[in-house]
Amino acid sequence: MKNTISHRVADFLKNFPPFNVLGQSDLETLAEEITIVYKEKDSVIFAENDEPHTYFYVVNKGAVALKKGSDKSVMDMCDEGDIFGLRPLMAQENYKMTAKAHEESILYAIPINIFKPYAQKNIAVGNFLIESFASNTRNPYSKSHRGKLYDEVPEINPVAPNTHVLDLQSVQYSKKLVTCTATTSAKTIAKRMTEKKVGAMLVVRDKMPIGIITDKDLRNNIVTGKYPITTKAKEIMVSPVITYNKHLTITQAQMAMMKSNISHLCITKDGTPNSKAIGILSKHDVMVALGNNPAVLIKAINRAKKIKSIKQIRKSITHLLQDYLDQNIPIKLTTKIISELNDACVKQIIKLSLEEMPTKPPVKFAWLALGSQGRSEQLLQTDQDNAMVFENVPEDKLIETTDYFLKLSKLINKGLFEIGYDYCPAEMMASNPNWCLSLDEWKKTISHWIINPGTDEVLLSSIFFDYNITYGDVNLVNELSEHIFETTKKYPIFYLHLASGALQNPSPTGFFRQVLVEEDGEHKDTFDLKRRALMPLTDAARVLILSHSVKSINSTAERFEKLAELEPNNEEIFMACSYATRALLKFRTKQGLLHNDSGRYIAIDKLTKEERIKLKRTFKTIKEIQELVSVRFKVSNLLR
């Protein structure tokens, strides 16, 4: 007889992570061990410093407040499907918070000793629990909590700097097998290959591959008259078949085909000829896969003679980005590769634009990418932010030289628009005379921003100071960087204003940590991921790294990593910020690709429980880094 209560428990849990990745039988077995707990409003589940329970908890109905400190401030609010009380599972320590029923609640108490084997066996379950725990411990890679769930925590194997990305990409093979037996005639084989429009026929016995016949084999053996058309497959097939498992990469496929001088590989269940054939891979499949390979794309970009060719390549870059996200390639590596490809597109447009100009540039120049592209964080195509700096010239040559570079900049901006980068609504582009200046003019402009840090000046400098050279003379850019560092040292009050600007973006959450959404306008009831989550981290990293006079590190995540190295006492919060930045960037990119937009505005109610938790775990980090910036630069002094 079925235990109807445990079945109801299992049916509830399967709707929420991480239980949704467990098999039905595992869920039902686990559900039989779960205790149902009823709590009246304001009753305590466990108190701060209590010894750990033998359970962790899932909210079935109601809400549970997690409170901390003598003032019992609410740190989090758990509602239906939320997990809490994970500390006994992660670390044998007393509770660091008080869990109190915010309203009448029903909880599922899950025995830790029963559940732990599931988490150790299923990496997806374990990782989710670590991330959930991390939302209350700030950093999922925190040294003090690493390794508490697994007996041996598997290290993520980072891709070595010289490892080619081809090694990471799984090739797509055909799952629609066309097969025959060893006694099938060549005539029948040729007819079926023509009907199915395939270039090879797999010869099988008990669904296992024993040979293969390709178009080439039919030409060499039948068309030439070497064998009659009634010849059986076993007489002309190539055997043994070269087999691999479904995780075959592009590089492995290329090497196998070249080594054996063949055009097809067979995919089997375990990668050997002694298991069921599940697919076939042709040389054509490999070539198609190579079309989305960064090395091939770079070559195609550099060979492009027309802007419309680059536009087509941009589509392949977007497909590559989607593939990397689908394969869960680390966002750090993904960002570097996509940024390099984007930069290559810009460089080629600059080269094509230079060819359109009637004369060569009169002096040396540099094209600067600003904003997210300058930080190498522009995975999706958004609007343009760029600037031009050119070598100093005598006063009587300045107007003429400026005119040349404005015309060049207009061509470049137009080319970028044609491949998908919208014009900047605020005209912060090199085609604007205010953003196309000589080195001395830029120094004068930047000095004005730093010495007179009004609202506009702080905003302009926050955009410009993330610049990165895309094309041209690096010495011009280095001299500009040195000028910025020298001037800010002379006028340290600028840090205070820049820090104040960094704190202007509103918090991601409000009372009881509910996610704050836009209250009106076109994006009403959506969450502004850029303004409320990414920008606070970006702005904080900028002012902190500038105060250390560190140049040539523009990526927000890498800036925080450098700060962790420079300030070991703040290592944990800075590394948490680095992690949060990459997590949010990945989240925005996925949302943008899913909805074919910038990914900036998110409909919270359309997110899964797991997606909401992933967002939530970054918000505490944002609050803490803003507090650090406020204290470090004494921002409150501006209000006195």
Coordinates of N, CA and C in Angstrom, one line a residue, residues 335-537:
T335 N 34.2 34.7 -21.5 CA 34.3 36.2 -21.6 C 35.6 36.6 -22.4
K336 N 36.7 35.9 -22.1 CA 38.0 36.2 -22.8 C 37.9 35.9 -24.3
I337 N 37.3 34.8 -24.6 CA 37.2 34.4 -26.0 C 36.3 35.3 -26.8
I338 N 35.1 35.5 -26.3 CA 34.1 36.4 -27.0 C 34.6 37.8 -27.1
S339 N 35.3 38.3 -26.0 CA 35.8 39.7 -26.1 C 36.9 39.8 -27.1
E340 N 37.8 38.8 -27.3 CA 38.8 38.8 -28.3 C 38.2 38.8 -29.7
L341 N 37.1 38.0 -29.9 CA 36.4 38.0 -31.2 C 35.8 39.3 -31.5
N342 N 35.1 39.9 -30.4 CA 34.5 41.3 -30.6 C 35.6 42.3 -31.0
D343 N 36.7 42.3 -30.3 CA 37.8 43.2 -30.6 C 38.3 43.0 -32.0
A344 N 38.4 41.8 -32.4 CA 38.9 41.5 -33.8 C 37.9 42.1 -34.8
C345 N 36.6 42.0 -34.5 CA 35.6 42.7 -35.5 C 35.9 44.2 -35.5
V346 N 36.1 44.8 -34.4 CA 36.3 46.3 -34.4 C 37.5 46.6 -35.1
K347 N 38.6 45.9 -34.8 CA 39.9 46.1 -35.5 C 39.7 46.1 -37.0
Q348 N 39.0 45.0 -37.5 CA 38.9 44.9 -38.9 C 38.0 46.0 -39.5
I349 N 37.1 46.5 -38.8 CA 36.3 47.6 -39.3 C 37.1 48.9 -39.3
I350 N 38.0 49.1 -38.4 CA 38.9 50.2 -38.4 C 39.8 50.1 -39.6
K351 N 40.3 48.9 -39.9 CA 41.2 48.7 -41.1 C 40.5 49.0 -42.4
L352 N 39.2 48.5 -42.5 CA 38.4 48.8 -43.7 C 38.1 50.3 -43.8
S353 N 37.9 50.9 -42.7 CA 37.6 52.4 -42.7 C 38.8 53.2 -43.1
L354 N 40.0 52.8 -42.6 CA 41.2 53.4 -43.0 C 41.4 53.4 -44.5
E355 N 41.0 52.2 -45.1 CA 41.2 52.1 -46.6 C 40.3 53.0 -47.3
E356 N 39.1 53.4 -46.7 CA 38.2 54.3 -47.4 C 38.7 55.7 -47.3
M357 N 39.5 56.0 -46.3 CA 40.0 57.4 -46.2 C 40.9 57.8 -47.4
P358 N 40.8 59.0 -47.9 CA 41.6 59.4 -49.1 C 43.1 59.4 -48.8
T359 N 43.5 59.6 -47.6 CA 45.0 59.7 -47.2 C 45.2 58.9 -46.0
K360 N 46.4 58.6 -45.7 CA 46.8 57.9 -44.4 C 46.7 58.9 -43.3
P361 N 46.6 58.3 -42.0 CA 46.5 59.2 -40.9 C 47.7 60.2 -40.8
P362 N 47.4 61.4 -40.5 CA 48.5 62.4 -40.4 C 49.5 62.2 -39.2
V363 N 48.9 61.6 -38.2 CA 49.7 61.3 -37.0 C 49.3 60.0 -36.4
K364 N 50.0 59.5 -35.4 CA 49.6 58.3 -34.7 C 48.3 58.5 -33.9
F365 N 47.5 57.5 -33.7 CA 46.3 57.6 -33.0 C 46.0 56.2 -32.3
A366 N 45.0 56.3 -31.4 CA 44.5 55.1 -30.7 C 43.0 55.1 -30.6
W367 N 42.4 54.0 -30.9 CA 40.9 53.8 -30.7 C 40.7 53.1 -29.4
L368 N 39.8 53.8 -28.6 CA 39.6 53.3 -27.2 C 38.2 52.8 -27.1
A369 N 38.1 51.6 -26.6 CA 36.7 51.0 -26.3 C 36.4 51.4 -24.8
L370 N 35.2 51.9 -24.6 CA 34.8 52.4 -23.3 C 33.7 51.5 -22.7
G371 N 33.4 51.7 -21.4 CA 32.3 51.0 -20.8 C 32.5 49.5 -20.8
S372 N 31.4 48.8 -21.0 CA 31.5 47.3 -20.9 C 32.5 46.7 -21.9
Q373 N 32.6 47.3 -23.1 CA 33.6 46.7 -24.0 C 35.0 47.0 -23.6
G374 N 35.2 48.2 -23.0 CA 36.5 48.5 -22.4 C 36.9 47.5 -21.3
R375 N 35.9 47.1 -20.6 CA 36.1 46.1 -19.5 C 36.1 44.7 -19.9
S376 N 36.0 44.5 -21.2 CA 35.9 43.1 -21.8 C 34.7 42.3 -21.2
E377 N 33.6 43.0 -21.0 CA 32.4 42.4 -20.5 C 31.2 42.4 -21.4
Q378 N 31.4 42.9 -22.6 CA 30.3 43.0 -23.6 C 30.1 41.7 -24.4
L379 N 29.4 40.8 -23.8 CA 29.2 39.5 -24.4 C 28.0 39.6 -25.4
L380 N 27.0 40.4 -25.1 CA 25.9 40.7 -26.0 C 26.2 42.0 -26.7
Q381 N 25.6 42.2 -27.9 CA 25.8 43.4 -28.6 C 24.8 44.5 -28.0
T382 N 25.4 45.5 -27.4 CA 24.7 46.7 -26.9 C 25.0 47.9 -27.7
D383 N 24.9 49.1 -27.1 CA 25.2 50.3 -27.9 C 26.7 50.6 -27.7
Q384 N 27.2 51.5 -28.6 CA 28.6 51.8 -28.7 C 29.0 52.8 -27.6
D385 N 30.2 52.6 -27.0 CA 30.9 53.6 -26.2 C 32.4 53.6 -26.6
N386 N 32.9 54.7 -27.2 CA 34.3 54.7 -27.7 C 34.8 56.1 -27.8
A387 N 36.1 56.1 -28.0 CA 36.8 57.5 -28.1 C 38.0 57.3 -28.9
M388 N 38.5 58.5 -29.4 CA 39.7 58.6 -30.2 C 40.7 59.5 -29.6
V389 N 41.9 59.1 -29.5 CA 43.0 60.0 -29.0 C 44.1 60.0 -30.1
F390 N 44.6 61.1 -30.5 CA 45.6 61.2 -31.5 C 46.8 62.0 -31.0
E391 N 47.9 61.9 -31.6 CA 49.2 62.5 -31.3 C 49.0 64.0 -31.3
N392 N 49.7 64.7 -30.4 CA 49.7 66.2 -30.4 C 50.3 66.7 -31.7
V393 N 49.7 67.8 -32.2 CA 50.2 68.5 -33.4 C 50.2 70.0 -33.1
P394 N 51.0 70.8 -33.9 CA 51.0 72.2 -33.7 C 49.6 72.8 -33.8
E395 N 49.5 74.0 -33.1 CA 48.2 74.6 -33.0 C 47.5 74.9 -34.4
D396 N 48.4 75.2 -35.4 CA 47.8 75.6 -36.7 C 47.4 74.3 -37.5
K397 N 47.8 73.1 -37.0 CA 47.4 71.9 -37.6 C 46.2 71.1 -36.9
L398 N 45.8 71.7 -35.8 CA 44.9 70.9 -34.9 C 43.5 70.8 -35.6
I399 N 43.0 71.8 -36.1 CA 41.6 71.8 -36.7 C 41.6 70.8 -37.9
E400 N 42.7 70.8 -38.7 CA 42.8 69.9 -39.9 C 42.9 68.5 -39.4
T401 N 43.7 68.3 -38.4 CA 44.0 66.9 -37.9 C 42.7 66.3 -37.2
T402 N 42.1 67.2 -36.4 CA 40.8 66.8 -35.8 C 39.8 66.4 -36.8
D403 N 39.7 67.2 -37.9 CA 38.7 66.9 -38.9 C 39.0 65.6 -39.6
Y404 N 40.2 65.2 -39.8 CA 40.6 63.9 -40.4 C 40.1 62.8 -39.5
F405 N 40.4 62.9 -38.2 CA 40.0 61.8 -37.3 C 38.5 61.7 -37.0
L406 N 37.8 62.9 -37.1 CA 36.4 62.8 -36.9 C 35.7 62.1 -38.1
K407 N 36.2 62.3 -39.3 CA 35.7 61.6 -40.5 C 36.0 60.1 -40.4
L408 N 37.2 59.8 -39.9 CA 37.5 58.4 -39.8 C 36.6 57.7 -38.7
S409 N 36.4 58.5 -37.6 CA 35.6 57.9 -36.5 C 34.1 57.7 -37.0
K410 N 33.6 58.6 -37.8 CA 32.3 58.5 -38.3 C 32.1 57.2 -39.2
L411 N 33.2 56.9 -40.0 CA 33.2 55.7 -40.7 C 33.2 54.5 -39.8
I412 N 34.0 54.5 -38.8 CA 34.1 53.4 -37.9 C 32.8 53.2 -37.1
N413 N 32.2 54.3 -36.6 CA 31.0 54.2 -35.9 C 29.9 53.6 -36.8
K414 N 29.9 54.1 -38.0 CA 28.9 53.6 -39.0 C 29.1 52.1 -39.2
G415 N 30.3 51.6 -39.4 CA 30.6 50.2 -39.6 C 30.2 49.4 -38.4
L416 N 30.4 49.9 -37.2 CA 30.0 49.2 -36.0 C 28.5 49.0 -35.9
F417 N 27.8 50.1 -36.3 CA 26.3 50.1 -36.3 C 25.8 49.0 -37.3
E418 N 26.5 48.9 -38.5 CA 26.1 48.0 -39.5 C 26.2 46.5 -39.1
I419 N 27.2 46.3 -38.1 CA 27.3 44.9 -37.7 C 26.5 44.6 -36.4
G420 N 25.7 45.6 -36.0 CA 24.9 45.3 -34.8 C 25.0 46.1 -33.6
Y421 N 26.0 47.0 -33.5 CA 26.2 47.8 -32.3 C 25.5 49.2 -32.5
D422 N 24.4 49.4 -31.7 CA 23.6 50.6 -31.9 C 24.5 51.8 -31.5
Y423 N 24.1 53.0 -32.1 CA 24.7 54.2 -31.7 C 24.4 54.5 -30.3
C424 N 25.3 55.1 -29.6 CA 25.1 55.5 -28.2 C 24.1 56.7 -28.1
P425 N 23.0 56.5 -27.3 CA 22.0 57.6 -27.2 C 22.6 58.9 -26.7
A426 N 23.6 58.8 -25.8 CA 24.2 60.0 -25.3 C 25.4 60.5 -26.1
E427 N 25.6 59.8 -27.3 CA 26.6 60.2 -28.3 C 28.0 60.2 -27.7
M428 N 28.3 59.2 -26.8 CA 29.6 59.0 -26.2 C 30.4 58.1 -27.2
M429 N 30.7 58.7 -28.4 CA 31.3 58.0 -29.4 C 32.4 58.9 -30.0
A430 N 33.4 58.3 -30.7 CA 34.5 59.0 -31.2 C 34.1 60.0 -32.4
S431 N 32.9 59.8 -33.0 CA 32.4 60.7 -34.0 C 31.9 62.0 -33.4
N432 N 31.8 62.0 -32.1 CA 31.4 63.3 -31.4 C 32.7 64.0 -31.1
P433 N 32.8 65.3 -31.5 CA 34.0 66.1 -31.3 C 34.5 66.1 -29.9
N434 N 33.6 65.9 -28.9 CA 34.0 65.9 -27.5 C 34.7 64.6 -27.1
W435 N 34.6 63.6 -28.0 CA 35.3 62.3 -27.7 C 36.3 61.9 -28.7
C436 N 36.8 62.9 -29.5 CA 37.8 62.8 -30.5 C 38.8 63.9 -30.3
L437 N 39.8 63.7 -29.5 CA 40.7 64.7 -29.1 C 42.2 64.3 -29.2
S438 N 43.0 65.3 -29.2 CA 44.5 65.1 -29.1 C 44.9 64.7 -27.7
L439 N 46.0 64.1 -27.5 CA 46.5 63.7 -26.2 C 46.4 64.8 -25.2
D440 N 46.9 66.0 -25.6 CA 46.9 67.1 -24.6 C 45.5 67.6 -24.3
E441 N 44.6 67.5 -25.3 CA 43.2 67.9 -25.1 C 42.6 66.9 -24.1
W442 N 42.9 65.6 -24.3 CA 42.3 64.6 -23.4 C 42.8 64.9 -21.9
K443 N 44.1 65.2 -21.8 CA 44.7 65.5 -20.5 C 44.0 66.6 -19.8
K444 N 43.7 67.7 -20.6 CA 43.1 68.9 -20.1 C 41.6 68.5 -19.7
T445 N 40.9 67.7 -20.5 CA 39.6 67.3 -20.2 C 39.5 66.5 -18.9
I446 N 40.4 65.5 -18.8 CA 40.4 64.6 -17.7 C 40.8 65.4 -16.4
S447 N 41.8 66.3 -16.5 CA 42.1 67.2 -15.3 C 40.9 67.9 -14.8
H448 N 40.1 68.4 -15.8 CA 38.9 69.2 -15.4 C 37.9 68.3 -14.6
W449 N 37.8 67.1 -15.1 CA 36.9 66.1 -14.4 C 37.3 65.9 -13.0
I450 N 38.6 65.7 -12.8 CA 39.2 65.3 -11.5 C 39.2 66.5 -10.6
I451 N 39.5 67.7 -11.1 CA 39.7 68.9 -10.2 C 38.3 69.4 -9.9
N452 N 37.3 69.3 -10.8 CA 36.0 69.8 -10.6 C 35.0 68.7 -10.6
P453 N 35.0 67.8 -9.6 CA 34.1 66.6 -9.7 C 32.7 66.8 -9.4
G454 N 32.0 67.4 -10.3 CA 30.5 67.6 -10.2 C 29.9 66.3 -10.6
T455 N 28.5 66.2 -10.6 CA 27.8 65.0 -11.0 C 28.1 64.6 -12.4
D456 N 28.1 65.5 -13.4 CA 28.4 65.2 -14.7 C 29.8 64.7 -14.9
E457 N 30.7 65.4 -14.3 CA 32.2 65.0 -14.4 C 32.4 63.6 -13.8
V458 N 31.8 63.3 -12.7 CA 32.0 62.0 -12.1 C 31.4 60.9 -13.1
L459 N 30.2 61.2 -13.7 CA 29.6 60.3 -14.6 C 30.5 60.0 -15.8
L460 N 31.0 61.1 -16.4 CA 31.9 61.0 -17.6 C 33.1 60.2 -17.3
S461 N 33.7 60.5 -16.2 CA 35.0 59.8 -15.8 C 34.8 58.4 -15.5
S462 N 33.6 58.0 -14.9 CA 33.3 56.6 -14.6 C 33.1 55.8 -15.9
I463 N 32.7 56.5 -16.9 CA 32.6 55.8 -18.2 C 33.9 55.7 -18.9
F464 N 34.6 56.8 -18.9 CA 35.9 56.9 -19.7 C 37.0 56.1 -19.0
F465 N 37.0 56.0 -17.7 CA 38.2 55.4 -17.0 C 38.2 53.9 -17.2
D466 N 37.2 53.3 -17.8 CA 37.3 51.9 -18.1 C 37.8 51.6 -19.5
Y467 N 38.5 52.6 -20.1 CA 38.9 52.5 -21.5 C 40.0 51.4 -21.7
N468 N 40.0 50.8 -22.9 CA 41.0 49.8 -23.3 C 41.3 50.1 -24.7
I469 N 42.6 50.0 -25.1 CA 42.9 50.2 -26.5 C 42.5 49.0 -27.3
T470 N 41.9 49.3 -28.4 CA 41.5 48.3 -29.4 C 42.4 48.3 -30.6
Y471 N 42.8 49.5 -31.0 CA 43.7 49.6 -32.2 C 44.5 50.9 -32.1
G472 N 45.8 50.8 -32.5 CA 46.6 52.0 -32.6 C 47.8 52.0 -31.7
D473 N 48.3 53.2 -31.3 CA 49.5 53.4 -30.6 C 49.3 53.3 -29.1
V474 N 49.9 52.2 -28.5 CA 49.7 52.0 -27.1 C 50.4 53.0 -26.2
N475 N 51.4 53.7 -26.8 CA 52.2 54.7 -26.0 C 51.3 55.9 -25.6
L476 N 50.4 56.2 -26.6 CA 49.5 57.3 -26.3 C 48.6 57.0 -25.1
V477 N 48.1 55.8 -25.1 CA 47.2 55.3 -24.0 C 48.0 55.2 -22.7
N478 N 49.2 54.7 -22.7 CA 50.0 54.6 -21.4 C 50.2 56.0 -20.9
E479 N 50.5 57.0 -21.7 CA 50.7 58.4 -21.3 C 49.5 59.0 -20.6
L480 N 48.3 58.6 -21.2 CA 47.0 59.1 -20.7 C 46.8 58.5 -19.3
S481 N 47.1 57.2 -19.2 CA 46.9 56.5 -17.9 C 47.8 57.2 -16.8
E482 N 49.0 57.4 -17.1 CA 49.9 58.0 -16.2 C 49.4 59.4 -15.7
H483 N 48.8 60.1 -16.7 CA 48.3 61.5 -16.3 C 47.1 61.3 -15.3
I484 N 46.3 60.3 -15.5 CA 45.2 60.1 -14.6 C 45.6 59.8 -13.2
F485 N 46.6 58.9 -13.1 CA 47.1 58.5 -11.8 C 47.8 59.7 -11.1
E486 N 48.6 60.5 -11.8 CA 49.3 61.6 -11.3 C 48.3 62.7 -10.8
T487 N 47.3 62.9 -11.6 CA 46.3 64.0 -11.2 C 45.4 63.5 -10.0
T488 N 45.0 62.3 -10.0 CA 44.2 61.8 -8.8 C 45.0 61.8 -7.5
K489 N 46.3 61.6 -7.6 CA 47.1 61.7 -6.4 C 47.2 63.1 -5.9
K490 N 47.2 64.1 -6.8 CA 47.3 65.5 -6.4 C 46.0 65.9 -5.8
Y491 N 44.9 65.3 -6.3 CA 43.5 65.7 -5.9 C 42.7 64.5 -5.3
P492 N 43.2 64.0 -4.2 CA 42.5 62.8 -3.6 C 41.0 63.0 -3.3
I493 N 40.6 64.2 -3.2 CA 39.1 64.4 -3.0 C 38.3 63.8 -4.1
F494 N 38.9 63.6 -5.3 CA 38.2 63.0 -6.4 C 37.7 61.6 -6.0
Y495 N 38.5 60.9 -5.3 CA 38.1 59.5 -4.9 C 36.8 59.5 -4.1
L496 N 36.7 60.6 -3.2 CA 35.4 60.7 -2.4 C 34.2 60.9 -3.3
H497 N 34.4 61.7 -4.4 CA 33.2 61.9 -5.3 C 33.0 60.7 -6.2
L498 N 34.0 60.1 -6.6 CA 33.9 58.9 -7.4 C 33.2 57.8 -6.6
A499 N 33.6 57.7 -5.3 CA 33.0 56.7 -4.4 C 31.5 57.0 -4.2
S500 N 31.3 58.3 -4.0 CA 29.9 58.7 -3.8 C 29.0 58.3 -5.0
G501 N 29.6 58.5 -6.2 CA 28.9 58.1 -7.4 C 28.7 56.6 -7.5
A502 N 29.6 55.9 -7.0 CA 29.5 54.4 -7.0 C 28.4 53.9 -6.1
L503 N 28.0 54.7 -5.2 CA 26.9 54.3 -4.2 C 25.5 54.8 -4.6
Q504 N 25.4 55.5 -5.8 CA 24.2 56.1 -6.2 C 23.2 55.0 -6.7
N505 N 23.7 53.9 -7.3 CA 22.8 52.9 -7.8 C 22.1 52.2 -6.7
P506 N 20.8 52.0 -6.8 CA 20.0 51.5 -5.7 C 20.2 50.1 -5.3
S507 N 19.9 49.7 -4.1 CA 20.1 48.3 -3.7 C 19.2 47.3 -4.5
P508 N 19.7 46.1 -4.6 CA 18.9 45.1 -5.3 C 17.7 44.7 -4.5
T509 N 17.7 44.9 -3.2 CA 16.6 44.3 -2.4 C 16.1 45.4 -1.4
G510 N 14.9 45.2 -1.0 CA 14.3 46.1 0.0 C 14.0 45.3 1.3
F511 N 13.0 45.8 2.0 CA 12.7 45.2 3.3 C 12.4 43.7 3.2
F512 N 12.9 42.9 4.1 CA 12.8 41.4 4.0 C 13.4 40.8 2.7
R513 N 14.3 41.6 2.2 CA 15.1 41.1 1.0 C 14.3 40.8 -0.2
Q514 N 13.1 41.3 -0.4 CA 12.4 41.1 -1.6 C 13.2 41.9 -2.7
V515 N 13.2 41.3 -3.9 CA 13.9 41.9 -5.0 C 13.1 43.2 -5.5
L516 N 13.8 44.3 -5.5 CA 13.1 45.6 -5.9 C 13.0 45.6 -7.4
V517 N 11.8 46.0 -7.9 CA 11.6 46.1 -9.4 C 11.3 47.5 -9.8
E518 N 11.3 47.8 -11.1 CA 11.0 49.1 -11.5 C 9.5 49.4 -11.3
E519 N 9.2 50.6 -10.8 CA 7.8 50.9 -10.4 C 7.0 51.5 -11.5
D520 N 7.7 52.1 -12.5 CA 6.9 52.6 -13.6 C 7.7 52.6 -14.9
G521 N 7.1 53.2 -16.0 CA 7.9 53.2 -17.2 C 7.7 52.0 -18.1
E522 N 8.5 52.0 -19.1 CA 8.5 50.9 -20.1 C 8.8 49.5 -19.5
H523 N 9.6 49.5 -18.5 CA 10.1 48.2 -17.9 C 9.5 48.0 -16.5
K524 N 8.3 48.5 -16.3 CA 7.6 48.4 -15.0 C 7.5 46.9 -14.6
D525 N 7.8 46.7 -13.3 CA 7.7 45.3 -12.6 C 8.8 44.4 -13.1
T526 N 9.8 44.9 -13.7 CA 11.0 44.1 -14.0 C 12.2 44.5 -13.1
F527 N 13.2 43.6 -13.0 CA 14.4 43.9 -12.2 C 15.5 44.4 -13.1
D528 N 16.0 45.6 -12.8 CA 17.1 46.1 -13.6 C 18.4 45.5 -13.2
L529 N 18.8 44.5 -13.9 CA 20.0 43.7 -13.5 C 21.3 44.6 -13.6
K530 N 21.3 45.4 -14.6 CA 22.5 46.3 -14.8 C 22.7 47.3 -13.7
R531 N 21.6 48.1 -13.5 CA 21.7 49.2 -12.6 C 21.8 48.8 -11.1
R532 N 21.0 47.8 -10.8 CA 20.9 47.4 -9.4 C 21.9 46.3 -8.9
A533 N 22.5 45.6 -9.9 CA 23.4 44.5 -9.5 C 24.8 44.6 -10.1
L534 N 24.9 44.8 -11.4 CA 26.2 44.8 -12.0 C 26.9 46.2 -11.8
M535 N 26.2 47.3 -11.9 CA 26.9 48.6 -11.8 C 27.4 48.9 -10.4
P536 N 26.8 48.5 -9.4 CA 27.4 48.7 -8.0 C 28.7 48.0 -7.9
L537 N 28.8 46.8 -8.4 CA 30.1 46.1 -8.4 C 31.1 46.7 -9.3

